[in-house]
C-alpha positions as a printed Julia matrix, in Angstrom:
300×3 Matrix{Float64}:
  -8.43  -40.63   -8.12
 -10.08  -38.42  -10.61
 -12.78  -36.92   -8.73
  -9.62  -35.96   -5.87
  -8.03  -34.66   -8.53
 -11.34  -32.84  -10.23
 -11.2   -31.65   -6.54
  -8.3   -30.62   -5.22
  -7.95  -28.1    -8.81
 -11.29  -26.57   -7.86
 -10.01  -26.19   -4.47
  -6.89  -24.71   -5.79
  -8.93  -22.07   -8.27
 -11.68  -21.01   -4.95
  -8.55  -20.46   -2.44
  -6.7   -17.65   -4.87
 -10.5   -16.54   -5.66
 -11.35  -15.77   -2.18
  -7.88  -14.24   -1.56
  -7.85  -12.22   -5.01
 -11.19  -10.79   -3.8
 -10.64   -9.7    -0.53
  -8.04   -7.51   -1.57
  -9.37   -6.75   -4.86
 -12.71   -4.93   -3.05
 -10.83   -2.35   -1.82
  -9.06   -1.6    -5.35
 -12.15   -1.64   -6.87
 -14.03    0.52   -3.22
 -10.6     3.11   -4.22
 -10.95    3.37   -7.79
  -7.17    2.01   -8.06
  -8.18   -1.87   -9.75
  -5.75   -1.07  -12.99
  -2.93   -0.96  -10.34
  -3.27   -4.99   -9.6
  -3.22   -5.08  -12.91
   0.51   -3.74  -13.01
   1.36   -5.38   -9.11
   0.92   -8.52  -11.41
   2.71   -7.6   -14.38
   5.46   -5.8   -12.51
   6.53   -8.21  -10.15
   8.3   -10.88  -12.45
  11.51   -8.82  -13.26
  11.43   -9.11   -9.05
  10.64  -12.95   -9.32
  13.83  -13.21  -12.29
  16.01  -11.42  -10.42
  15.51  -13.71   -7.38
  15.57  -16.47   -8.8
  19.31  -15.48  -10.08
  20.48  -14.69   -6.52
  19.5   -17.61   -4.91
  19.53  -20.27   -8.45
  16.1   -21.59   -7.04
  12.5   -21.72   -6.86
  11.32  -21.54   -4.42
   8.54  -19.96   -2.78
  10.66  -17.31   -0.26
  13.34  -16.34   -2.09
  10.68  -15.63   -5.33
   8.21  -13.93   -2.31
  10.86  -11.92   -1.33
  12.16  -10.54   -4.86
   8.6   -10.33   -6.14
   6.92   -7.81   -3.36
  10.29   -6.41   -3.74
   8.87   -5.08   -7.48
   5.62   -4.93   -6.94
   6.35   -1.63   -4.19
   9.09   -0.29   -6.65
   6.2    -0.59   -9.1
   3.37    1.51   -6.5
   6.12    3.71   -5.8
   7.03    5.11   -9.53
   2.45    5.37   -9.85
   2.19    7.2    -7.28
   5.83    9.29   -8.08
   4.12    9.59  -11.88
   0.61   10.03  -10.77
   0.69   12.68   -7.99
   4.14   14.2    -7.89
   4.51   14.23  -12.03
   0.78   15.08  -12.09
   0.99   12.16  -15.15
  -2.98   11.22  -15.82
  -2.58    7.62  -13.16
  -4.3     4.97  -16.4
  -0.9     6.43  -18.64
   1.15    6.8   -15.12
   0.52    2.43  -14.92
   0.37    1.55  -18.65
   3.69    3.15  -18.51
   4.89    1.5   -15.23
   4.34   -2.18  -15.87
   4.62   -2.41  -19.36
   8.22   -1.63  -18.91
   8.85   -3.11  -16.11
   6.89   -6.68  -17.24
   8.92   -6.08  -21.05
  11.95   -6.35  -17.96
  11.15   -9.04  -16.87
  10.74  -11.15  -20.2
  13.79  -10.46  -21.31
  15.43  -11.49  -18.03
  13.97  -14.46  -18.54
  14.77  -15.07  -21.82
  18.96  -14.06  -20.75
  19.65  -15.22  -17.76
  16.18  -17.63  -16.7
  14.98  -19.84  -19.9
  17.04  -23.41  -19.16
  14.53  -23.96  -16.22
  10.88  -24.08  -15.55
  10.28  -20.62  -15.55
   8.97  -18.53  -18.25
   6.78  -16.09  -20.11
   3.59  -18.92  -20.49
   4.0   -20.21  -16.59
   3.92  -16.92  -15.2
   0.98  -15.85  -17.28
  -1.09  -19.09  -17.19
  -0.4   -21.22  -14.37
  -0.78  -24.49  -14.01
  -3.32  -25.02  -12.37
  -4.45  -29.7   -13.8
  -0.35  -30.07  -12.65
  -0.97  -28.63   -8.64
  -2.48  -32.22   -7.87
   0.46  -34.05   -8.7
   3.3   -32.26   -6.22
   1.66  -33.9    -3.12
   2.88  -32.91    0.38
   4.2   -35.97    1.95
   5.28  -36.96    5.49
   8.44  -38.98    6.62
   5.69  -41.94    7.53
   3.96  -41.48    3.7
   1.13  -39.94    4.86
   0.07  -37.68    1.7
  -1.41  -34.53    2.94
  -3.34  -33.3    -0.87
  -1.38  -30.91   -3.0
   2.12  -28.35   -2.18
   0.33  -25.56   -3.5
  -2.85  -25.94   -2.3
  -1.27  -25.21    1.12
   0.29  -22.16    0.64
  -2.38  -20.92   -0.87
  -4.23  -21.69    2.41
  -1.65  -19.92    4.58
  -2.06  -17.25    2.15
  -5.45  -16.59    2.54
  -5.21  -16.8     6.27
  -2.94  -13.97    5.89
  -5.11  -11.42    4.21
  -8.34  -13.03    6.11
  -6.03  -11.82    9.23
  -5.19   -8.63    7.01
  -8.1    -8.14    6.14
 -10.21   -8.72   10.13
  -7.46   -6.69   11.72
  -7.18   -4.19    9.22
 -11.16   -4.25    8.41
 -12.02   -0.27    9.94
  -8.63    2.04    8.47
  -8.47   -0.31    5.41
 -12.47    0.91    5.28
 -11.64    5.02    6.05
  -9.06    5.05    3.81
 -10.8     3.96    1.07
 -14.31    6.28    1.58
 -13.01    8.58    2.78
  -9.09    9.68    3.15
  -8.77   13.17    3.77
 -11.33   12.1     7.53
  -9.0     8.77    7.97
  -5.81   11.03    8.1
  -7.55   13.65   10.1
  -8.25   11.24   12.67
  -4.47   10.26   12.9
  -4.35    7.1    11.1
  -1.9     7.42    8.03
  -3.88    6.48    4.74
   0.13    5.78    3.4
   0.79    3.37    5.01
  -2.31    1.15    4.72
  -2.09    2.23    1.24
   1.3     0.55    0.22
   0.07   -2.35    2.64
  -2.83   -2.74    1.17
  -0.55   -3.44   -2.23
   2.34   -5.46   -0.4
  -1.69   -7.74    0.08
  -1.95   -7.78   -3.26
   2.1    -8.22   -4.27
   2.56  -11.51   -1.96
  -1.11  -12.88   -3.54
   0.35  -12.55   -6.76
   3.41  -14.58   -5.97
   1.8   -17.38   -4.01
  -0.85  -17.75   -6.88
   1.93  -17.29   -9.24
   2.78  -20.77   -9.75
  -0.98  -22.52   -9.72
  -2.78  -19.74  -12.29
  -0.63  -17.54  -13.05
  -1.04  -13.54  -13.92
  -3.83  -14.01  -15.94
  -5.68  -15.03  -13.43
  -5.46  -13.71  -10.31
  -5.79   -9.89  -12.31
  -9.78  -11.61  -13.35
 -10.13  -12.56  -10.14
  -8.76   -8.89   -8.2
 -11.01   -7.25  -10.33
 -14.28   -9.52  -11.67
 -16.01  -10.65   -8.3
 -15.12   -7.38   -6.15
 -17.25   -5.36   -9.61
 -19.74   -7.96   -9.51
 -20.44   -7.14   -6.18
 -20.19   -3.97   -6.56
 -22.64   -3.51   -8.73
 -25.39   -5.74   -6.41
 -23.99   -3.5    -3.02
 -22.42   -0.45   -1.68
 -22.22   -2.18    1.95
 -18.46   -3.14    2.11
 -19.17   -5.52    4.68
 -21.63   -7.63    2.35
 -19.11   -6.57   -0.63
 -16.71   -8.41    0.58
 -19.21  -11.79    1.12
 -20.24  -11.58   -2.54
 -16.86  -11.27   -3.89
 -15.56  -14.47   -2.25
 -18.88  -16.18   -3.28
 -18.81  -14.97   -6.66
 -14.78  -15.87   -7.17
 -15.43  -19.39   -5.62
 -18.49  -19.79   -8.13
 -16.35  -18.5   -10.61
 -13.74  -22.06  -10.38
 -16.42  -24.34   -9.87
 -18.01  -23.41  -13.2
 -15.02  -21.98  -14.45
 -13.84  -25.8   -13.85
 -16.57  -28.24  -15.26
 -17.03  -25.39  -18.76
 -13.43  -26.4   -19.39
 -13.8   -29.9   -18.98
 -16.99  -29.49  -21.31
 -15.13  -27.87  -23.62
 -11.57  -29.85  -23.38
 -10.52  -25.99  -23.17
  -7.94  -23.87  -20.59
  -9.17  -24.11  -16.64
  -8.04  -20.4   -16.4
  -9.16  -19.14  -19.51
 -12.84  -20.74  -18.8
 -12.2   -19.54  -14.8
 -12.43  -15.56  -16.64
 -14.88  -16.27  -19.12
 -17.62  -17.62  -15.89
 -16.05  -14.17  -14.78
 -17.55  -12.41  -17.14
 -20.85  -14.21  -17.51
 -21.61  -13.66  -13.75
 -21.11   -9.99  -14.68
 -23.1   -10.54  -18.26
 -25.97  -12.15  -15.53
 -25.92   -9.3   -12.3
 -25.59   -6.02  -14.86
 -28.2    -7.22  -16.96
 -30.8    -8.47  -13.52
 -29.3    -4.72  -12.17
 -30.56   -3.15  -15.02
 -33.87   -4.66  -15.41
 -34.7    -4.13  -11.75
 -33.51    0.31  -12.4
 -36.05    0.15  -15.18
 -38.41   -1.68  -13.66
 -38.21    1.14  -10.89
 -38.88    3.77  -12.8
 -40.97    3.37  -14.43
 -43.35    2.09  -11.38
 -42.26    5.76  -10.02
 -42.95    7.17  -12.93
 -46.4     5.37  -13.06
 -47.07    6.3    -9.15
 -46.77    9.91  -10.35
 -48.78   10.12  -13.26
 -51.86    8.24  -10.75
 -50.7    11.23   -8.48
 -51.0    14.12  -10.76
 -54.31   12.16  -12.19
 -55.58   12.3    -8.46
 -55.18   16.59   -7.48
């Protein structure tokens, strides 16, 4: 049973990692990775307001409330940075700190007597994922509920990336050309942000906002160090996300530490390793080029 529990925890982390990494690649290419960070915090008041009206912790009202505030955060950032000429990082900082603080106040004022608190939102409860299982009428257990929810979310993300691959790629690399051929960059921008909001909400209960942000930024950044080809980048980002989940869990068991925190640490370790290898390769390449130039000058 313990072995199965470990498997479900690692699988949960891997499902979140793949979903976030795929969407994060487009955030990295558009140089708006901190918008993902902003959305992951800004959805908090939406979750609380959804609970306030529905008096339920069901996923559907939470998803609607969080998605709405994710879009509100995106619109506010766009208005501040493009309409009012505010620096984008300043617009992101102002928006997400305001909305996150608003969410914290709403929780402490209206939802402090239910299992909806700041620590749950920030750090998640991935260690408890195997305890809440999906059971059929005949008593047949189909595994943790969160695994099914996150698996469904991953299918939606895969469908979005596959069906929207070309316009997402074009609007990420060359938005002017994309507009000139009749593709709406605004539509795909907000569609991407909606996907980030949805994935954030689906992942909240299991892994928390901190790990969602780490998976949105870390694995895509590692993949971008290795390849500028988008398809390779998507595969590499998903691979490093899964490896960070598995080795992060093993590190947490070894150190008896936080699982989410250990997964984030593994993302940082992988990033340092890949960055070091790339720097060494660049130095070797520069040294080889200098040697070839010196030989050519000597022969001439």
